């Protein structure tokens, strides 16, 4: 009962104070000014708040859908194949957002591709019913996509068979992968593809199959072993 009551109060507070008019704010500075607002000079829109509005199931559904639409419009660079964490990056004096300003603008969490956040957006797109966009995002996030040509390999500079923590956005580092063999990103990518996109997941002893792939994806086969049974 206490948890349910606290959850309701938290949702009410978020809808009252965190909604910025077209998306959800990332947070609030100590002086009360918003972070991740249309009024912000830096970090005007942040993808994590919008993605988790969907993943949590806590946000107003219409607002959550609008927020994801804005992220897809403003932070996904289809030409470069990069999904930015937020825009614009921190590059001035003023309110201190913490350690992320220690990175160069467009590098890692300071406005580059933070892969955890990019995967959460792909999952949010899947849940929202944007199958084609979700497929496009998961394709961008696949390291094989980042190393498709010799030019890509020389730009990316990382292995094509493991996930990276980040990809830089600003020149002269545009497209360069950051920390690789990043198990957190790999774990979320696996969950995003298998559980949400292909639609296979287990809760307790119940097996659920709820594909979210677009029609153009075609057929696929999953062979899943649970205890002594094999499901195809």
Tab-separated table of N, CA and C in Angstrom, residues 102-164:
chain	number	residue	atom	x	y	z
A	102	UNK	N	33.290	17.069	-18.135
A	102	UNK	CA	34.717	16.831	-18.254
A	102	UNK	C	35.106	16.229	-19.590
A	103	UNK	N	34.156	15.646	-20.303
A	103	UNK	CA	34.420	15.129	-21.646
A	103	UNK	C	34.301	16.253	-22.667
A	104	UNK	N	35.020	16.124	-23.753
A	104	UNK	CA	34.893	17.086	-24.842
A	104	UNK	C	33.465	17.068	-25.380
A	105	UNK	N	32.975	18.179	-25.909
A	105	UNK	CA	31.625	18.193	-26.489
A	105	UNK	C	31.484	17.138	-27.584
A	106	UNK	N	30.422	16.346	-27.497
A	106	UNK	CA	30.177	15.310	-28.504
A	106	UNK	C	30.885	14.004	-28.241
A	107	UNK	N	31.560	13.893	-27.089
A	107	UNK	CA	32.293	12.671	-26.737
A	107	UNK	C	31.622	12.019	-25.528
A	108	UNK	N	31.395	10.706	-25.626
A	108	UNK	CA	30.756	9.927	-24.559
A	108	UNK	C	29.472	10.593	-24.080
A	109	UNK	N	29.286	10.669	-22.770
A	109	UNK	CA	28.011	11.171	-22.251
A	109	UNK	C	27.762	12.640	-22.525
A	110	UNK	N	28.761	13.365	-22.964
A	110	UNK	CA	28.573	14.794	-23.247
A	110	UNK	C	28.114	15.014	-24.693
A	111	UNK	N	26.969	14.430	-25.014
A	111	UNK	CA	26.375	14.677	-26.319
A	111	UNK	C	26.820	13.751	-27.427
A	112	UNK	N	27.600	12.719	-27.082
A	112	UNK	CA	27.918	11.702	-28.078
A	112	UNK	C	26.872	10.597	-28.014
A	113	UNK	N	27.193	9.445	-28.598
A	113	UNK	CA	26.308	8.288	-28.452
A	113	UNK	C	26.708	7.526	-27.198
A	114	UNK	N	25.861	7.574	-26.201
A	114	UNK	CA	26.020	6.753	-25.008
A	114	UNK	C	25.186	5.509	-25.283
A	115	UNK	N	25.828	4.373	-25.519
A	115	UNK	CA	25.141	3.235	-26.120
A	115	UNK	C	24.010	2.688	-25.259
A	116	UNK	N	24.163	2.717	-23.941
A	116	UNK	CA	23.048	2.306	-23.091
A	116	UNK	C	21.782	3.086	-23.467
A	117	UNK	N	21.921	4.410	-23.525
A	117	UNK	CA	20.779	5.261	-23.826
A	117	UNK	C	20.218	5.013	-25.215
A	118	UNK	N	21.102	4.761	-26.173
A	118	UNK	CA	20.657	4.497	-27.544
A	118	UNK	C	19.847	3.202	-27.618
A	119	UNK	N	20.266	2.192	-26.866
A	119	UNK	CA	19.524	0.928	-26.843
A	119	UNK	C	18.165	1.122	-26.168
A	120	UNK	N	18.134	1.899	-25.085
A	120	UNK	CA	16.845	2.173	-24.434
A	120	UNK	C	15.886	2.852	-25.404
A	121	UNK	N	16.407	3.731	-26.260
A	121	UNK	CA	15.548	4.380	-27.257
A	121	UNK	C	15.024	3.356	-28.258
A	122	UNK	N	15.866	2.433	-28.690
A	122	UNK	CA	15.428	1.391	-29.622
A	122	UNK	C	14.331	0.532	-28.996
A	123	UNK	N	14.484	0.219	-27.711
A	123	UNK	CA	13.458	-0.558	-27.011
A	123	UNK	C	12.171	0.254	-26.904
A	124	UNK	N	12.298	1.537	-26.568
A	124	UNK	CA	11.120	2.402	-26.467
A	124	UNK	C	10.393	2.495	-27.804
A	125	UNK	N	11.152	2.572	-28.891
A	125	UNK	CA	10.538	2.602	-30.219
A	125	UNK	C	9.800	1.300	-30.502
A	126	UNK	N	10.376	0.192	-30.059
A	126	UNK	CA	9.732	-1.113	-30.232
A	126	UNK	C	8.411	-1.166	-29.470
A	127	UNK	N	8.446	-0.772	-28.200
A	127	UNK	CA	7.244	-0.796	-27.372
A	127	UNK	C	6.181	0.137	-27.936
A	128	UNK	N	6.608	1.252	-28.520
A	128	UNK	CA	5.673	2.241	-29.057
A	128	UNK	C	5.052	1.819	-30.381
A	129	UNK	N	5.494	0.681	-30.915
A	129	UNK	CA	4.925	0.187	-32.168
A	129	UNK	C	5.625	0.696	-33.411
A	130	UNK	N	6.804	1.305	-33.248
A	130	UNK	CA	7.562	1.815	-34.389
A	130	UNK	C	8.537	0.734	-34.871
A	131	UNK	N	7.991	-0.347	-35.430
A	131	UNK	CA	8.822	-1.491	-35.802
A	131	UNK	C	9.916	-1.161	-36.781
A	132	UNK	N	9.601	-0.383	-37.818
A	132	UNK	CA	10.615	-0.033	-38.824
A	132	UNK	C	11.725	0.813	-38.214
A	133	UNK	N	11.345	1.786	-37.380
A	133	UNK	CA	12.353	2.647	-36.753
A	133	UNK	C	13.177	1.853	-35.754
A	134	UNK	N	12.541	0.951	-35.021
A	134	UNK	CA	13.277	0.121	-34.069
A	134	UNK	C	14.315	-0.728	-34.794
A	135	UNK	N	13.920	-1.321	-35.925
A	135	UNK	CA	14.866	-2.123	-36.702
A	135	UNK	C	16.031	-1.262	-37.177
A	136	UNK	N	15.735	-0.046	-37.625
A	136	UNK	CA	16.781	0.864	-38.072
A	136	UNK	C	17.746	1.195	-36.939
A	137	UNK	N	17.212	1.437	-35.746
A	137	UNK	CA	18.058	1.771	-34.600
A	137	UNK	C	18.925	0.594	-34.179
A	138	UNK	N	18.338	-0.600	-34.098
A	138	UNK	CA	19.125	-1.772	-33.727
A	138	UNK	C	20.215	-2.049	-34.771
A	139	UNK	N	19.914	-1.772	-36.039
A	139	UNK	CA	20.924	-1.941	-37.094
A	139	UNK	C	22.071	-0.961	-36.896
A	140	UNK	N	21.752	0.300	-36.609
A	140	UNK	CA	22.791	1.303	-36.338
A	140	UNK	C	23.685	0.879	-35.179
A	141	UNK	N	23.076	0.283	-34.157
A	141	UNK	CA	23.803	-0.071	-32.941
A	141	UNK	C	24.643	-1.334	-33.087
A	142	UNK	N	24.407	-2.087	-34.146
A	142	UNK	CA	25.172	-3.303	-34.396
A	142	UNK	C	26.589	-2.922	-34.834
A	143	UNK	N	27.623	-3.365	-34.116
A	143	UNK	CA	28.991	-2.973	-34.488
A	143	UNK	C	29.390	-3.419	-35.894
A	144	UNK	N	28.723	-4.433	-36.418
A	144	UNK	CA	29.011	-4.837	-37.798
A	144	UNK	C	28.637	-3.713	-38.759
A	145	UNK	N	27.556	-3.007	-38.441
A	145	UNK	CA	27.129	-1.868	-39.266
A	145	UNK	C	28.179	-0.762	-39.250
A	146	UNK	N	28.839	-0.578	-38.110
A	146	UNK	CA	29.842	0.482	-37.972
A	146	UNK	C	31.157	0.142	-38.655
A	147	UNK	N	31.304	-1.097	-39.121
A	147	UNK	CA	32.549	-1.531	-39.764
A	147	UNK	C	32.269	-2.166	-41.124
A	148	UNK	N	31.258	-1.651	-41.821
A	148	UNK	CA	30.811	-2.273	-43.072
A	148	UNK	C	31.809	-2.082	-44.217
A	149	UNK	N	32.570	-0.992	-44.199
A	149	UNK	CA	33.542	-0.721	-45.260
A	149	UNK	C	34.910	-0.446	-44.636
A	150	UNK	N	35.934	-0.418	-45.469
A	150	UNK	CA	37.277	-0.132	-44.962
A	150	UNK	C	37.326	1.259	-44.333
A	151	UNK	N	36.645	2.224	-44.948
A	151	UNK	CA	36.593	3.577	-44.396
A	151	UNK	C	35.934	3.573	-43.025
A	152	UNK	N	34.856	2.799	-42.900
A	152	UNK	CA	34.164	2.695	-41.609
A	152	UNK	C	35.081	2.093	-40.550
A	153	UNK	N	35.827	1.060	-40.916
A	153	UNK	CA	36.741	0.396	-39.976
A	153	UNK	C	37.778	1.384	-39.463
A	154	UNK	N	38.342	2.190	-40.377
A	154	UNK	CA	39.371	3.157	-39.988
A	154	UNK	C	38.795	4.284	-39.136
A	155	UNK	N	37.526	4.576	-39.331
A	155	UNK	CA	36.865	5.612	-38.533
A	155	UNK	C	36.484	5.089	-37.158
A	156	UNK	N	35.888	3.910	-37.124
A	156	UNK	CA	35.345	3.334	-35.886
A	156	UNK	C	36.461	2.888	-34.933
A	157	UNK	N	37.496	2.260	-35.470
A	157	UNK	CA	38.697	1.869	-34.720
A	157	UNK	C	38.453	0.825	-33.623
A	158	UNK	N	37.338	0.129	-33.655
A	158	UNK	CA	37.066	-0.881	-32.632
A	158	UNK	C	36.643	-2.190	-33.292
A	159	UNK	N	36.537	-3.243	-32.490
A	159	UNK	CA	36.201	-4.560	-33.019
A	159	UNK	C	34.761	-4.582	-33.545
A	160	UNK	N	34.522	-5.347	-34.618
A	160	UNK	CA	33.175	-5.402	-35.191
A	160	UNK	C	32.265	-6.430	-34.533
A	161	UNK	N	32.753	-7.105	-33.493
A	161	UNK	CA	31.997	-8.223	-32.916
A	161	UNK	C	31.683	-8.027	-31.435
A	162	UNK	N	31.946	-6.832	-30.897
A	162	UNK	CA	31.601	-6.533	-29.506
A	162	UNK	C	31.014	-5.124	-29.430
A	163	UNK	N	30.215	-4.888	-28.398
A	163	UNK	CA	29.586	-3.575	-28.227
A	163	UNK	C	30.555	-2.581	-27.591
A	164	UNK	N	30.391	-1.320	-27.958
A	164	UNK	CA	31.151	-0.241	-27.331
A	164	UNK	C	30.260	0.529	-26.366
